[in-house]
Amino acid sequence: GNPDILAKVLTSLSRLNLQGSYEVLIIGMNNSGLEGFLNVTTTSSGRRLNRSEMEAYARDVDLFLILHPPKTYELSCSASIFEALSYEKPIIHFDNDCINTYSTKESPIGFCCGSVEEFAENMADIINNYDAFLIDRNYLINNIKKLRDTYSIENSKEEIFRVFTWPDKKERCN
């Protein structure tokens, strides 16, 4: 979603001592400026992918990179966080008020980073210590499952009804 930030992360990652293999898979068509980076695979040749194509690619990834820097999406966020929740994929993300709503210190669903360098260091740690990451990933996926339950339609319908009903028309939602 943000090729300029991804290019900075990949540049920082290339300076680190990587001992494992990895692939950054860009699921979508926004990959300008990333042509020269190793281990980057693009899924689109400039055309929009349909939902089933995106889902097929997403099944094979270990985690989502959410590249929205601090002070963006303060009151809303892109669908990337909801995609991650939908596919039960942990995330690496910048310290961002919106994303932090879902990935909290008490119940993280990924790795929160304060800078491009920290983002790359987290990626390098996962690449270099993949088996340890798999244990962490199970913990993060359990937190994602709890979050999905909290925000499920069934558990949210009362709040949704309250938000979309005029105060003088409120009745209990069935």
PDB file of C-alpha atoms in Angstrom:
ATOM      1  CA  GLY A   1       0.000   0.000   0.000  1.00  0.00           C
ATOM      2  CA  ASN A   2       2.933   2.358   0.435  1.00  0.00           C
ATOM      3  CA  PRO A   3       5.821   1.573  -1.934  1.00  0.00           C
ATOM      4  CA  ASP A   4       7.895   4.577  -0.808  1.00  0.00           C
ATOM      5  CA  ILE A   5       7.934   3.374   2.813  1.00  0.00           C
ATOM      6  CA  LEU A   6       8.484  -0.227   1.695  1.00  0.00           C
ATOM      7  CA  ALA A   7      11.510   0.889  -0.339  1.00  0.00           C
ATOM      8  CA  LYS A   8      12.948   2.539   2.789  1.00  0.00           C
ATOM      9  CA  VAL A   9      12.289  -0.599   4.868  1.00  0.00           C
ATOM     10  CA  LEU A  10      13.869  -2.838   2.215  1.00  0.00           C
ATOM     11  CA  THR A  11      16.903  -0.540   1.953  1.00  0.00           C
ATOM     12  CA  SER A  12      17.336  -0.708   5.732  1.00  0.00           C
ATOM     13  CA  LEU A  13      16.795  -4.491   5.671  1.00  0.00           C
ATOM     14  CA  SER A  14      19.483  -4.916   3.011  1.00  0.00           C
ATOM     15  CA  ARG A  15      22.048  -3.426   5.409  1.00  0.00           C
ATOM     16  CA  LEU A  16      21.386  -6.074   8.060  1.00  0.00           C
ATOM     17  CA  ASN A  17      23.020  -9.467   8.417  1.00  0.00           C
ATOM     18  CA  LEU A  18      20.315 -11.805   7.110  1.00  0.00           C
ATOM     19  CA  GLN A  19      20.905 -15.508   7.537  1.00  0.00           C
ATOM     20  CA  GLY A  20      17.592 -16.873   6.296  1.00  0.00           C
ATOM     21  CA  SER A  21      15.633 -16.624   3.110  1.00  0.00           C
ATOM     22  CA  TYR A  22      12.540 -14.485   2.733  1.00  0.00           C
ATOM     23  CA  GLU A  23      10.123 -13.123   0.190  1.00  0.00           C
ATOM     24  CA  VAL A  24       8.162  -9.880   0.251  1.00  0.00           C
ATOM     25  CA  LEU A  25       5.022 -10.549  -1.753  1.00  0.00           C
ATOM     26  CA  ILE A  26       3.186  -7.468  -2.986  1.00  0.00           C
ATOM     27  CA  ILE A  27      -0.469  -8.405  -3.272  1.00  0.00           C
ATOM     28  CA  GLY A  28      -1.793  -5.621  -5.428  1.00  0.00           C
ATOM     29  CA  MET A  29      -0.702  -3.314  -8.153  1.00  0.00           C
ATOM     30  CA  ASN A  30       1.102  -0.562  -6.235  1.00  0.00           C
ATOM     31  CA  ASN A  31       4.733  -1.582  -6.657  1.00  0.00           C
ATOM     32  CA  SER A  32       6.365   1.414  -8.305  1.00  0.00           C
ATOM     33  CA  GLY A  33       9.969   2.015  -7.288  1.00  0.00           C
ATOM     34  CA  LEU A  34      10.516  -1.526  -6.001  1.00  0.00           C
ATOM     35  CA  GLU A  35      11.910  -3.084  -9.158  1.00  0.00           C
ATOM     36  CA  GLY A  36      15.551  -3.291  -8.025  1.00  0.00           C
ATOM     37  CA  PHE A  37      15.030  -4.990  -4.669  1.00  0.00           C
ATOM     38  CA  LEU A  38      15.893  -8.623  -4.139  1.00  0.00           C
ATOM     39  CA  ASN A  39      13.313 -11.030  -2.759  1.00  0.00           C
ATOM     40  CA  VAL A  40      10.373  -8.867  -3.819  1.00  0.00           C
ATOM     41  CA  THR A  41       7.685 -10.608  -5.836  1.00  0.00           C
ATOM     42  CA  THR A  42       4.853  -8.718  -7.455  1.00  0.00           C
ATOM     43  CA  THR A  43       1.528 -10.367  -8.159  1.00  0.00           C
ATOM     44  CA  SER A  44       0.152  -7.861 -10.619  1.00  0.00           C
ATOM     45  CA  SER A  45       1.442  -6.537 -13.877  1.00  0.00           C
ATOM     46  CA  GLY A  46      -0.392  -3.260 -13.466  1.00  0.00           C
ATOM     47  CA  ARG A  47      -3.925  -4.624 -13.337  1.00  0.00           C
ATOM     48  CA  ARG A  48      -6.207  -4.787 -10.328  1.00  0.00           C
ATOM     49  CA  LEU A  49      -6.413  -8.269  -8.791  1.00  0.00           C
ATOM     50  CA  ASN A  50      -9.811  -9.751  -8.090  1.00  0.00           C
ATOM     51  CA  ARG A  51     -10.766 -10.922  -4.598  1.00  0.00           C
ATOM     52  CA  SER A  52     -10.110 -14.628  -5.229  1.00  0.00           C
ATOM     53  CA  GLU A  53      -6.619 -13.864  -6.602  1.00  0.00           C
ATOM     54  CA  MET A  54      -5.779 -11.744  -3.544  1.00  0.00           C
ATOM     55  CA  GLU A  55      -7.085 -14.434  -1.207  1.00  0.00           C
ATOM     56  CA  ALA A  56      -5.031 -17.127  -2.928  1.00  0.00           C
ATOM     57  CA  TYR A  57      -1.842 -15.068  -2.502  1.00  0.00           C
ATOM     58  CA  ALA A  58      -2.669 -14.127   1.101  1.00  0.00           C
ATOM     59  CA  ARG A  59      -3.005 -17.774   2.147  1.00  0.00           C
ATOM     60  CA  ASP A  60       0.715 -18.299   1.598  1.00  0.00           C
ATOM     61  CA  VAL A  61       2.107 -15.373   3.611  1.00  0.00           C
ATOM     62  CA  ASP A  62       3.280 -15.548   7.220  1.00  0.00           C
ATOM     63  CA  LEU A  63       2.449 -11.976   8.162  1.00  0.00           C
ATOM     64  CA  PHE A  64       1.257  -8.710   6.695  1.00  0.00           C
ATOM     65  CA  LEU A  65       3.392  -5.587   6.507  1.00  0.00           C
ATOM     66  CA  ILE A  66       1.246  -2.560   7.307  1.00  0.00           C
ATOM     67  CA  LEU A  67       3.225   0.434   6.133  1.00  0.00           C
ATOM     68  CA  HIS A  68       1.144   3.361   7.377  1.00  0.00           C
ATOM     69  CA  PRO A  69       3.484   5.659   9.316  1.00  0.00           C
ATOM     70  CA  PRO A  70       2.552   7.453  12.540  1.00  0.00           C
ATOM     71  CA  LYS A  71       0.051  10.294  12.201  1.00  0.00           C
ATOM     72  CA  THR A  72      -1.702   8.666   9.238  1.00  0.00           C
ATOM     73  CA  TYR A  73      -5.068   7.027   9.562  1.00  0.00           C
ATOM     74  CA  GLU A  74      -5.571   8.544  12.993  1.00  0.00           C
ATOM     75  CA  LEU A  75      -9.355   8.438  12.792  1.00  0.00           C
ATOM     76  CA  SER A  76      -9.737   5.621  10.325  1.00  0.00           C
ATOM     77  CA  CYS A  77      -7.554   3.077   8.610  1.00  0.00           C
ATOM     78  CA  SER A  78      -7.180   1.263   5.355  1.00  0.00           C
ATOM     79  CA  ALA A  79      -8.638  -2.168   4.994  1.00  0.00           C
ATOM     80  CA  SER A  80      -5.203  -3.730   5.506  1.00  0.00           C
ATOM     81  CA  ILE A  81      -5.796  -4.293   9.221  1.00  0.00           C
ATOM     82  CA  PHE A  82      -9.149  -5.903   8.491  1.00  0.00           C
ATOM     83  CA  GLU A  83      -7.570  -8.063   5.786  1.00  0.00           C
ATOM     84  CA  ALA A  84      -5.000  -9.252   8.324  1.00  0.00           C
ATOM     85  CA  LEU A  85      -7.751 -10.034  10.827  1.00  0.00           C
ATOM     86  CA  SER A  86      -9.814 -11.768   8.174  1.00  0.00           C
ATOM     87  CA  TYR A  87      -6.957 -14.054   7.133  1.00  0.00           C
ATOM     88  CA  GLU A  88      -5.682 -14.445  10.723  1.00  0.00           C
ATOM     89  CA  LYS A  89      -2.270 -13.078   9.763  1.00  0.00           C
ATOM     90  CA  PRO A  90      -0.017 -11.339  12.294  1.00  0.00           C
ATOM     91  CA  ILE A  91       1.307  -7.926  11.288  1.00  0.00           C
ATOM     92  CA  ILE A  92       4.376  -5.752  11.464  1.00  0.00           C
ATOM     93  CA  HIS A  93       3.261  -2.144  11.697  1.00  0.00           C
ATOM     94  CA  PHE A  94       4.360   1.327  12.603  1.00  0.00           C
ATOM     95  CA  ASP A  95       3.276   2.913  15.879  1.00  0.00           C
ATOM     96  CA  ASN A  96      -0.013   4.231  14.538  1.00  0.00           C
ATOM     97  CA  ASP A  97      -3.061   5.228  16.572  1.00  0.00           C
ATOM     98  CA  CYS A  98      -5.510   3.393  14.357  1.00  0.00           C
ATOM     99  CA  ILE A  99      -3.578   0.142  14.058  1.00  0.00           C
ATOM    100  CA  ASN A 100      -2.757   0.284  17.786  1.00  0.00           C
ATOM    101  CA  THR A 101      -6.505   0.126  18.469  1.00  0.00           C
ATOM    102  CA  TYR A 102      -6.358  -3.495  17.339  1.00  0.00           C
ATOM    103  CA  SER A 103      -2.791  -4.468  18.229  1.00  0.00           C
ATOM    104  CA  THR A 104      -2.441  -3.454  21.848  1.00  0.00           C
ATOM    105  CA  LYS A 105       0.424  -3.970  24.284  1.00  0.00           C
ATOM    106  CA  GLU A 106      -1.851  -6.230  26.349  1.00  0.00           C
ATOM    107  CA  SER A 107      -2.941  -8.325  23.378  1.00  0.00           C
ATOM    108  CA  PRO A 108      -0.631  -7.774  20.407  1.00  0.00           C
ATOM    109  CA  ILE A 109      -1.471  -9.133  16.991  1.00  0.00           C
ATOM    110  CA  GLY A 110       1.950  -8.268  15.649  1.00  0.00           C
ATOM    111  CA  PHE A 111       5.063  -6.200  16.075  1.00  0.00           C
ATOM    112  CA  CYS A 112       4.810  -2.431  16.583  1.00  0.00           C
ATOM    113  CA  CYS A 113       7.706  -0.354  15.266  1.00  0.00           C
ATOM    114  CA  GLY A 114       8.705   3.238  15.919  1.00  0.00           C
ATOM    115  CA  SER A 115      10.929   3.721  12.863  1.00  0.00           C
ATOM    116  CA  VAL A 116      11.879   2.312   9.478  1.00  0.00           C
ATOM    117  CA  GLU A 117      15.022   0.851  11.053  1.00  0.00           C
ATOM    118  CA  GLU A 118      13.045  -0.890  13.805  1.00  0.00           C
ATOM    119  CA  PHE A 119      10.622  -2.227  11.176  1.00  0.00           C
ATOM    120  CA  ALA A 120      13.561  -3.721   9.236  1.00  0.00           C
ATOM    121  CA  GLU A 121      15.121  -5.082  12.446  1.00  0.00           C
ATOM    122  CA  ASN A 122      11.860  -6.869  13.302  1.00  0.00           C
ATOM    123  CA  MET A 123      11.777  -8.343   9.805  1.00  0.00           C
ATOM    124  CA  ALA A 124      15.419  -9.429  10.142  1.00  0.00           C
ATOM    125  CA  ASP A 125      14.724 -11.060  13.509  1.00  0.00           C
ATOM    126  CA  ILE A 126      11.868 -13.050  11.974  1.00  0.00           C
ATOM    127  CA  ILE A 127      14.001 -14.015   8.958  1.00  0.00           C
ATOM    128  CA  ASN A 128      16.974 -15.049  11.090  1.00  0.00           C
ATOM    129  CA  ASN A 129      14.931 -16.793  13.803  1.00  0.00           C
ATOM    130  CA  TYR A 130      12.044 -18.227  11.832  1.00  0.00           C
ATOM    131  CA  ASP A 131      11.381 -21.182  14.155  1.00  0.00           C
ATOM    132  CA  ALA A 132      11.053 -18.835  17.141  1.00  0.00           C
ATOM    133  CA  PHE A 133       8.734 -16.649  15.078  1.00  0.00           C
ATOM    134  CA  LEU A 134       6.442 -19.625  14.454  1.00  0.00           C
ATOM    135  CA  ILE A 135       5.945 -19.956  18.225  1.00  0.00           C
ATOM    136  CA  ASP A 136       5.267 -16.198  18.500  1.00  0.00           C
ATOM    137  CA  ARG A 137       2.946 -16.416  15.499  1.00  0.00           C
ATOM    138  CA  ASN A 138       0.729 -18.943  17.287  1.00  0.00           C
ATOM    139  CA  TYR A 139       0.391 -16.559  20.237  1.00  0.00           C
ATOM    140  CA  LEU A 140      -0.412 -13.655  17.900  1.00  0.00           C
ATOM    141  CA  ILE A 141      -2.978 -15.710  15.976  1.00  0.00           C
ATOM    142  CA  ASN A 142      -4.711 -16.589  19.256  1.00  0.00           C
ATOM    143  CA  ASN A 143      -4.935 -12.853  19.989  1.00  0.00           C
ATOM    144  CA  ILE A 144      -6.320 -12.267  16.485  1.00  0.00           C
ATOM    145  CA  LYS A 145      -9.000 -14.904  17.085  1.00  0.00           C
ATOM    146  CA  LYS A 146     -10.016 -13.183  20.328  1.00  0.00           C
ATOM    147  CA  LEU A 147     -10.151  -9.823  18.541  1.00  0.00           C
ATOM    148  CA  ARG A 148     -12.234 -11.267  15.715  1.00  0.00           C
ATOM    149  CA  ASP A 149     -14.671 -12.610  18.308  1.00  0.00           C
ATOM    150  CA  THR A 150     -14.848  -9.245  20.064  1.00  0.00           C
ATOM    151  CA  TYR A 151     -15.670  -7.435  16.810  1.00  0.00           C
ATOM    152  CA  SER A 152     -17.867 -10.150  15.309  1.00  0.00           C
ATOM    153  CA  ILE A 153     -21.243  -9.127  13.925  1.00  0.00           C
ATOM    154  CA  GLU A 154     -22.980 -11.129  16.619  1.00  0.00           C
ATOM    155  CA  ASN A 155     -21.100  -9.375  19.421  1.00  0.00           C
ATOM    156  CA  SER A 156     -21.247  -5.936  17.771  1.00  0.00           C
ATOM    157  CA  LYS A 157     -24.859  -5.614  16.682  1.00  0.00           C
ATOM    158  CA  GLU A 158     -25.992  -3.773  19.831  1.00  0.00           C
ATOM    159  CA  GLU A 159     -23.245  -1.172  19.422  1.00  0.00           C
ATOM    160  CA  ILE A 160     -23.857  -0.845  15.681  1.00  0.00           C
ATOM    161  CA  PHE A 161     -27.569  -0.349  16.346  1.00  0.00           C
ATOM    162  CA  ARG A 162     -26.799   2.288  18.990  1.00  0.00           C
ATOM    163  CA  VAL A 163     -24.461   4.244  16.703  1.00  0.00           C
ATOM    164  CA  PHE A 164     -26.875   4.294  13.765  1.00  0.00           C
ATOM    165  CA  THR A 165     -30.069   5.115  15.675  1.00  0.00           C
ATOM    166  CA  TRP A 166     -31.333   8.555  16.660  1.00  0.00           C
ATOM    167  CA  PRO A 167     -31.396   8.952  20.474  1.00  0.00           C
ATOM    168  CA  ASP A 168     -35.206   9.256  20.619  1.00  0.00           C
ATOM    169  CA  LYS A 169     -35.690   6.083  18.522  1.00  0.00           C
ATOM    170  CA  LYS A 170     -33.525   3.688  20.499  1.00  0.00           C
ATOM    171  CA  GLU A 171     -35.002   0.297  21.260  1.00  0.00           C
ATOM    172  CA  ARG A 172     -33.289  -2.936  22.007  1.00  0.00           C
ATOM    173  CA  CYS A 173     -31.785  -4.670  18.971  1.00  0.00           C
ATOM    174  CA  ASN A 174     -33.049  -8.223  18.441  1.00  0.00           C
TER     175      ASN A 174
END
